[in-house]
Short mmCIF file of C-alpha atoms and ligand atoms in Angstrom, two decimals:
data_model
loop_
_atom_site.label_atom_id
_atom_site.label_comp_id
_atom_site.label_asym_id
_atom_site.label_seq_id
_atom_site.Cartn_x
_atom_site.Cartn_y
_atom_site.Cartn_z
CA UNK A 57 0.02 -0.06 -0.03
CA UNK A 58 1.13 3.49 -0.64
CA UNK A 59 -0.68 6.36 1.11
CA UNK A 60 -0.75 9.97 0.05
CA UNK A 61 -0.44 12.67 2.75
CA UNK A 62 -1.63 16.06 2.88
CA UNK A 63 1.43 17.33 4.95
CA UNK A 64 4.95 17.80 3.87
CA UNK A 65 8.26 16.20 4.50
CA UNK A 66 9.46 18.95 6.87
CA UNK A 67 6.31 18.84 8.98
CA UNK A 68 6.68 14.99 9.23
CA UNK A 69 10.57 15.19 9.79
CA UNK A 70 11.74 13.77 6.37
CA UNK A 71 14.24 15.24 4.27
CA UNK A 72 16.00 14.36 1.00
CA UNK A 73 19.31 12.69 1.39
CA UNK A 74 22.14 13.61 -0.63
CA UNK A 75 22.95 11.46 -3.77
CA UNK A 76 26.27 10.35 -2.22
CA UNK A 77 24.34 8.82 0.71
CA UNK A 78 23.61 4.85 0.57
CA UNK A 79 21.14 3.92 -1.90
CA UNK A 80 18.48 0.99 -2.17
CA UNK A 81 18.74 1.18 -5.60
CA UNK A 82 18.39 3.16 -8.91
CA UNK A 83 15.45 3.83 -11.29
CA UNK A 84 15.60 4.43 -14.91
CA UNK A 85 13.27 4.44 -18.10
CA UNK A 86 13.71 3.02 -21.46
CA UNK A 87 14.09 5.20 -24.55
CA UNK A 88 12.17 4.86 -27.59
CA UNK A 89 10.43 7.91 -28.90
CA UNK A 90 11.46 8.71 -32.39
CA UNK A 91 11.01 12.38 -32.40
CA UNK A 92 13.78 12.54 -29.72
CA UNK A 93 15.85 9.61 -30.05
CA UNK A 94 17.44 8.69 -33.55
CA UNK A 95 16.88 5.64 -35.50
CA UNK A 96 13.96 4.83 -33.46
CA UNK A 97 15.91 4.91 -30.21
CA UNK A 98 18.29 1.85 -31.21
CA UNK A 99 21.51 3.67 -30.49
CA UNK A 100 20.28 5.28 -27.40
CA UNK A 101 19.00 1.85 -26.05
CA UNK A 102 22.33 0.56 -26.19
CA UNK A 103 23.76 3.50 -24.31
CA UNK A 104 21.16 3.31 -21.75
CA UNK A 105 21.65 -0.48 -21.37
CA UNK A 106 25.36 0.19 -20.83
CA UNK A 107 24.69 2.92 -18.17
CA UNK A 108 22.29 0.45 -16.36
CA UNK A 109 24.94 -2.41 -16.58
CA UNK A 110 27.66 -0.04 -15.14
CA UNK A 111 25.38 1.12 -12.23
CA UNK A 112 24.30 -2.39 -11.59
CA UNK A 113 27.76 -3.27 -10.56
CA UNK A 114 27.27 -1.05 -7.56
CA UNK A 115 23.57 -1.29 -6.61
CA UNK A 116 20.19 -2.68 -8.00
CA UNK A 117 18.87 -1.12 -11.14
CA UNK A 118 15.26 -1.14 -12.29
CA UNK A 119 14.29 -0.20 -15.69
CA UNK A 120 10.61 1.07 -16.42
CA UNK A 121 9.50 0.44 -20.00
CA UNK A 122 6.35 0.94 -22.13
CA UNK A 123 4.33 -2.26 -22.65
CA UNK A 124 5.46 -2.41 -26.35
CA UNK A 125 9.24 -2.32 -25.52
CA UNK A 126 9.11 -4.88 -22.68
CA UNK A 127 10.41 -7.81 -24.74
CA UNK A 128 13.25 -5.80 -26.37
CA UNK A 129 14.40 -4.09 -23.06
CA UNK A 130 14.16 -7.52 -21.31
CA UNK A 131 16.49 -9.01 -24.05
CA UNK A 132 18.82 -6.06 -24.25
CA UNK A 133 19.35 -5.94 -20.34
CA UNK A 134 21.18 -8.25 -18.33
CA UNK A 135 19.03 -10.61 -16.17
CA UNK A 136 20.06 -8.90 -12.78
CA UNK A 137 18.54 -5.69 -14.01
CA UNK A 138 14.86 -5.68 -13.10
CA UNK A 139 12.51 -4.55 -15.85
CA UNK A 140 8.89 -3.46 -15.02
CA UNK A 141 6.07 -1.93 -17.17
CA UNK A 142 5.75 1.98 -16.53
CA UNK A 143 4.03 3.82 -19.30
CA UNK A 144 5.92 6.88 -20.15
CA UNK A 145 6.15 9.66 -22.71
CA UNK A 146 10.22 9.67 -22.75
CA UNK A 147 12.96 8.20 -20.64
CA UNK A 148 14.03 11.10 -18.15
CA UNK A 149 13.69 9.35 -14.74
CA UNK A 150 15.51 12.07 -12.81
CA UNK A 151 12.85 14.52 -13.95
CA UNK A 152 9.56 12.66 -13.67
CA UNK A 153 10.50 10.19 -11.21
CA UNK A 154 9.86 10.75 -7.33
CA UNK A 155 12.19 12.60 -5.16
CA UNK A 156 12.78 10.25 -2.23
CA UNK A 157 13.08 11.44 1.27
CA UNK A 158 13.88 9.78 4.46
CA UNK A 159 13.59 10.28 8.21
CA UNK A 160 17.04 9.02 9.17
CA UNK A 161 15.49 6.33 11.20
CA UNK A 162 14.83 3.87 8.41
CA UNK A 163 11.76 5.19 6.91
CA UNK A 164 11.52 6.58 3.21
CA UNK A 165 8.78 8.52 1.46
CA UNK A 166 8.51 10.09 -1.83
CA UNK A 167 7.80 13.54 -3.16
CA UNK A 168 5.71 13.47 -6.53
CA UNK A 169 6.24 17.05 -8.11
CA UNK A 170 4.12 18.25 -10.88
CA UNK A 171 5.86 17.30 -14.22
CA UNK A 172 5.19 19.54 -17.61
CA UNK A 173 8.00 18.51 -19.92
CA UNK A 174 10.22 21.30 -18.88
CA UNK A 175 8.09 24.24 -19.82
CA UNK A 176 4.55 23.05 -20.47
CA UNK A 177 2.74 24.91 -23.30
CA UNK A 178 5.06 27.83 -22.99
CA UNK A 179 8.39 26.18 -23.91
CA UNK A 180 8.05 22.47 -22.94
CA UNK A 181 9.89 20.07 -25.23
CA UNK A 182 7.08 17.72 -26.09
CA UNK A 183 3.25 17.25 -25.58
CA UNK A 184 1.42 15.42 -24.11
CA UNK A 185 3.37 14.68 -20.92
CA UNK A 186 0.71 12.95 -18.97
CA UNK A 187 2.32 9.54 -18.87
CA UNK A 188 5.56 10.98 -17.43
CA UNK A 189 3.52 12.92 -14.85
CA UNK A 190 2.17 9.75 -13.50
CA UNK A 191 5.65 7.83 -13.22
CA UNK A 192 6.44 9.26 -9.71
CA UNK A 193 3.10 7.83 -8.28
CA UNK A 194 3.64 4.45 -10.13
CA UNK A 195 7.34 4.08 -8.85
CA UNK A 196 6.18 4.71 -5.18
CA UNK A 197 3.15 2.28 -5.38
CA UNK A 198 5.49 -0.41 -6.78
CA UNK A 199 7.79 0.17 -3.95
CA UNK A 200 4.98 0.58 -1.38
CA UNK A 201 6.50 4.08 -0.41
CA UNK A 202 4.16 6.68 0.86
CA UNK A 203 3.77 9.81 -1.26
CA UNK A 204 3.64 13.65 -0.77
CA UNK A 205 2.10 15.46 -3.53
CA UNK A 206 3.91 18.83 -4.30
CA UNK A 207 1.96 21.66 -5.78
CA UNK A 208 5.03 22.77 -7.67
CA UNK A 209 6.35 22.14 -11.09
CA UNK A 210 9.81 20.82 -10.88
CA UNK A 211 12.07 18.28 -12.05
CA UNK A 212 14.75 16.22 -10.16
CA UNK A 213 17.52 17.64 -12.34
CA UNK A 214 16.69 21.02 -11.28
CA UNK A 215 17.72 20.39 -7.46
CA UNK A 216 21.04 19.06 -5.62
CA UNK A 217 21.14 18.83 -2.03
CA UNK A 218 24.08 18.21 0.49
CA UNK A 219 21.53 16.03 2.90
CA UNK A 220 22.66 18.76 5.62
CA UNK A 221 20.22 21.53 4.93
CA UNK A 222 21.32 22.98 1.67
CA UNK A 223 19.69 22.94 -1.75
CA UNK A 224 21.36 24.47 -4.87
CA UNK A 225 19.31 25.28 -7.86
CA UNK A 226 19.37 27.84 -10.77
CA UNK A 227 17.26 31.03 -11.43
CA UNK A 228 17.36 30.22 -14.95
CA UNK A 229 15.33 27.03 -14.29
CA UNK A 230 13.06 27.57 -11.37
CA UNK A 231 12.32 30.98 -12.24
CA UNK A 232 11.68 30.23 -15.77
CA UNK A 233 8.09 31.29 -17.22
CA UNK A 234 7.16 27.78 -18.34
CA UNK A 235 7.12 26.25 -14.85
CA UNK A 236 5.64 28.17 -12.09
CA UNK A 237 5.17 31.74 -13.43
CA UNK A 238 2.60 32.65 -10.80
CA UNK A 239 5.02 32.19 -8.03
CA UNK A 240 7.49 34.68 -6.81
CA UNK A 241 11.06 33.33 -6.07
CA UNK A 242 10.59 33.33 -2.33
CA UNK A 243 7.24 31.45 -2.57
CA UNK A 244 9.28 28.74 -4.68
CA UNK A 245 11.85 28.79 -2.11
CA UNK A 246 9.29 28.11 0.59
CA UNK A 247 8.28 25.01 -1.31
CA UNK A 248 11.78 23.75 -1.56
CA UNK A 249 12.33 24.27 2.06
CA UNK A 250 9.12 22.32 3.07
CA UNK A 251 9.38 19.55 0.41
CA UNK A 252 13.05 18.75 0.73
CA UNK A 253 13.36 19.84 4.10
CA UNK A 254 16.26 22.26 3.76
CA UNK A 255 17.33 25.44 5.52
CA UNK A 256 18.95 27.20 2.96
CA UNK A 257 18.41 27.48 -1.01
CA UNK A 258 21.55 28.69 -3.00
CA UNK A 259 20.29 30.26 -6.31
CA UNK A 260 23.15 29.92 -9.10
CA UNK A 261 22.02 32.35 -12.00
CA UNK A 262 22.43 29.99 -14.86
CA UNK A 263 22.95 26.42 -15.97
CA UNK A 264 24.88 25.10 -19.03
CA UNK A 265 24.84 26.95 -22.47
CA UNK A 266 22.22 25.46 -24.75
CA UNK A 267 20.75 23.16 -22.16
CA UNK A 268 17.05 22.38 -23.35
CA UNK A 269 15.83 21.93 -19.79
CA UNK A 270 16.58 25.93 -19.36
CA UNK A 271 19.52 25.56 -17.10
CA UNK A 272 18.97 22.38 -14.81
CA UNK A 273 21.61 22.58 -12.00
CA UNK A 274 22.81 19.02 -12.37
CA UNK A 275 24.60 19.74 -15.80
CA UNK A 276 26.66 22.46 -14.24
CA UNK A 277 27.58 21.50 -10.73
CA UNK A 278 27.03 18.78 -8.34
CA UNK A 279 27.83 17.90 -4.61
CA UNK A 280 30.68 15.48 -4.16
CA UNK A 281 30.22 15.47 -0.33
CA UNK A 282 28.84 18.18 2.00
CA UNK A 283 30.57 21.29 1.39
CA UNK A 284 32.28 20.18 -1.70
CA UNK A 285 31.17 20.89 -5.26
CA UNK A 286 32.18 20.12 -8.56
CA UNK A 287 31.64 22.79 -11.42
CA UNK A 288 31.47 22.55 -15.04
CA UNK A 289 34.41 24.78 -16.37
CA UNK A 290 36.07 26.24 -19.61
CA UNK A 291 39.09 28.77 -19.33
CA UNK A 292 38.01 29.80 -23.09
CA UNK A 293 36.61 33.40 -22.68
CA UNK A 294 35.21 33.26 -26.06
CA UNK A 295 32.89 30.21 -25.18
CA UNK A 296 29.35 31.19 -24.37
CA UNK A 297 29.70 28.88 -21.35
CA UNK A 298 32.47 30.93 -19.92
CA UNK A 299 30.40 33.58 -18.29
CA UNK A 300 27.95 31.12 -17.06
CA UNK A 301 30.38 28.99 -15.21
CA UNK A 302 32.29 32.08 -13.99
CA UNK A 303 29.15 33.62 -12.38
CA UNK A 304 28.21 30.31 -10.76
CA UNK A 305 31.75 30.04 -9.29
CA UNK A 306 31.70 33.78 -8.26
CA UNK A 307 28.17 33.30 -6.69
CA UNK A 308 28.96 30.06 -4.71
CA UNK A 309 32.28 31.55 -3.39
CA UNK A 310 30.38 34.51 -2.01
CA UNK A 311 27.96 32.06 -0.08
CA UNK A 312 27.97 29.80 2.77
CA UNK A 313 25.92 26.72 3.22
CA UNK A 314 23.27 25.80 5.89
CA UNK A 315 25.99 24.75 8.16
CA UNK A 316 27.87 28.18 7.65
CA UNK A 317 30.64 26.59 5.61
CA UNK A 318 32.40 28.15 2.64
CA UNK A 319 32.09 25.82 -0.30
CA UNK A 320 35.11 24.13 -1.86
CA UNK A 321 34.68 24.26 -5.54
CA UNK A 322 36.49 22.00 -7.95
CA UNK A 323 36.61 22.93 -11.69
CA UNK A 324 35.99 20.04 -14.24
CA UNK A 325 37.06 21.26 -17.72
CA UNK A 326 34.02 20.70 -20.20
CA UNK A 327 34.55 18.88 -23.67
CA UNK A 328 35.23 20.60 -26.64
CA UNK A 329 32.06 21.93 -28.32
CA UNK A 330 30.00 18.86 -29.30
CA UNK A 331 27.83 19.47 -32.39
CA UNK A 332 25.02 17.47 -33.73
CA UNK A 333 26.28 15.80 -37.15
CA UNK A 334 24.16 15.81 -40.19
CA UNK A 335 23.54 12.02 -39.97
CA UNK A 336 22.52 12.16 -36.44
CA UNK A 337 19.96 14.75 -37.13
CA UNK A 338 18.60 12.98 -40.08
CA UNK A 339 17.94 10.08 -37.83
CA UNK A 340 15.32 11.82 -35.84
CA UNK A 341 11.58 11.85 -36.87
CA UNK A 342 10.80 15.59 -36.93
CA UNK A 343 7.44 16.31 -35.33
CA UNK A 344 5.58 19.38 -34.77
CA UNK A 345 5.54 20.32 -31.27
CA UNK A 346 8.97 18.21 -30.31
CA UNK A 347 12.25 20.42 -30.04
CA UNK A 348 13.90 20.02 -33.57
CA UNK A 349 17.31 18.39 -33.76
CA UNK A 350 19.35 20.31 -36.28
CA UNK A 351 22.85 19.44 -37.72
CA UNK A 352 25.33 21.93 -36.20
CA UNK A 353 23.63 22.72 -32.88
CA UNK A 354 25.76 22.62 -30.17
CA UNK A 355 24.84 20.28 -27.34
CA UNK A 356 25.08 20.77 -23.73
CA UNK A 357 27.80 18.48 -22.88
CA UNK A 358 29.28 18.54 -19.52
CA UNK A 359 31.15 15.62 -17.39
CA UNK A 360 29.04 16.86 -14.32
CA UNK A 361 25.89 15.10 -15.43
CA UNK A 362 26.87 11.91 -13.68
CA UNK A 363 25.33 9.48 -11.16
CA UNK A 364 26.93 8.69 -7.72
CA UNK A 365 26.14 5.09 -6.76
CA UNK A 366 27.03 2.86 -3.74
CA UNK A 367 30.86 2.88 -3.77
CA UNK A 368 30.97 4.20 -7.55
CA UNK A 369 30.39 6.96 -9.80
CA UNK A 370 29.15 6.47 -13.43
CA UNK A 371 30.32 9.36 -15.60
CA UNK A 372 29.78 10.17 -19.26
CA UNK A 373 32.68 10.27 -21.96
CA UNK A 374 32.21 11.74 -25.40
CA UNK A 375 35.13 10.54 -27.46
CA UNK A 376 36.64 13.90 -26.55
CA UNK A 377 40.50 14.71 -25.71
CA UNK A 378 39.08 15.83 -21.96
CA UNK A 379 37.52 12.56 -21.31
CA UNK A 380 40.56 11.16 -19.66
CA UNK A 381 41.10 14.42 -17.49
CA UNK A 382 37.50 14.25 -16.33
CA UNK A 383 37.83 10.63 -15.41
CA UNK A 384 41.04 11.13 -13.52
CA UNK A 385 40.12 14.39 -11.90
CA UNK A 386 36.76 12.75 -10.59
CA UNK A 387 38.53 9.68 -9.39
CA UNK A 388 40.91 11.80 -7.27
CA UNK A 389 38.02 13.73 -5.80
CA UNK A 390 36.09 10.61 -5.12
CA UNK A 391 38.81 8.28 -3.54
CA UNK A 392 36.33 6.07 -1.83
CA UNK A 393 34.45 5.33 -5.16
CA UNK A 394 35.47 3.38 -8.33
CA UNK A 395 34.76 5.93 -11.01
CA UNK A 396 33.75 4.33 -14.47
CA UNK A 397 32.97 6.16 -17.64
CA UNK A 398 30.35 5.24 -20.24
CA UNK A 399 30.04 6.52 -23.72
CA UNK A 400 27.19 9.08 -23.52
CA UNK A 401 26.97 10.68 -26.93
CA UNK A 402 23.56 9.00 -27.86
CA UNK A 403 22.11 10.30 -24.55
CA UNK A 404 23.31 13.80 -25.16
CA UNK A 405 21.74 13.60 -28.42
CA UNK A 406 18.52 13.10 -26.69
CA UNK A 407 19.05 16.33 -24.72
CA UNK A 408 20.52 14.99 -21.38
CA UNK A 409 22.89 12.87 -19.75
CA UNK A 410 23.63 10.11 -17.27
CA UNK A 411 22.30 12.04 -14.30
CA UNK A 412 19.27 12.90 -16.13
CA UNK A 413 18.24 9.28 -16.94
CA UNK A 414 18.84 8.00 -13.24
CA UNK A 415 17.00 8.47 -9.97
CA UNK A 416 18.38 7.19 -6.84
CA UNK A 417 16.24 5.59 -4.14
CA UNK A 418 17.92 5.94 -0.65
CA UNK A 419 18.44 3.14 1.58
CA UNK A 420 15.73 3.08 4.30
O1 KQY B 652 18.47 16.73 -19.08
C1 KQY B 652 17.26 16.50 -18.73
N1 KQY B 652 17.28 16.50 -17.53
C2 KQY B 652 16.30 15.99 -19.65
C3 KQY B 652 16.25 16.55 -20.85
C4 KQY B 652 15.25 16.26 -21.54
C5 KQY B 652 15.19 16.28 -23.11
C6 KQY B 652 14.00 15.89 -23.87
N2 KQY B 652 14.31 15.86 -25.06
#
């Protein structure tokens, strides 16, 4: 049984644990829509299977699939990955899945946010999104985890927490007109405090250049542990990412977290600009109302969009000269984890990366 409560996690003593805290497992969704994934999703399915297999070295993985993909996904995934039917419009479990909260005494619940495909009818990425909006509730019912229904449009990729009272988000995303245009910043901040049970919200101005989510925080920075952040970086002042990363750095350096700590910030150099190739654009079925994929468009590639799992980290690689440096730096910064990289260009072509397609369920 899964109950839905009218109260909030804060009122009930539940909080969102950090991603680096122990997990019960990881949730993903299987890609297939041909207007977002080239060649009917086949290359993306291989990439998702590789990510799921890499994470499954460290913790249990469940893959949600539409009914018509069950047999294919079951056959493409190793037997130790659980495959369950969850109807969905697309495959971004970070964004439409639940945000799990815990009470620190063994109980776990889930927050079900409103999902509107990153901007609804204003600048959302596809229509309809009703199946995605129901994913969080289905995951919670399957796990028999009780639920809070939050009256806020929010995707999991727009928040990072340290599990010690701090949330980091971006103004570009959470103040965007496609999400909660009726709510002023202080009301959105109050909702974050209630539903994540944090004391302090840090508002980085913008995310990664050309990110179709309108600036999700999980592509530009993440927590490695309390007080320690990794930030997507470039030294090239002519790169449109330069100002974005610099303003994030300057802002965070001027702040303290909920515990009064100054943040330690590690810069992770981004890959060289990665552009959509003509044959990649041609493989996507263009549909009115879905964001077009055009040859020559720059993709929002960043090594920061990785997943922390029990004893490990699964990071993207792009076939870029900076791949090795990112792997080495993140391994140094995460000495207690095994850092593994998985080719992620096909995920990037769909508009996100490894963090965007995964959702951790904390250990109870
Ligand atoms: O990056 C993400 N969190 C999701 C991106 C969605 C892209 C849909 N085309």
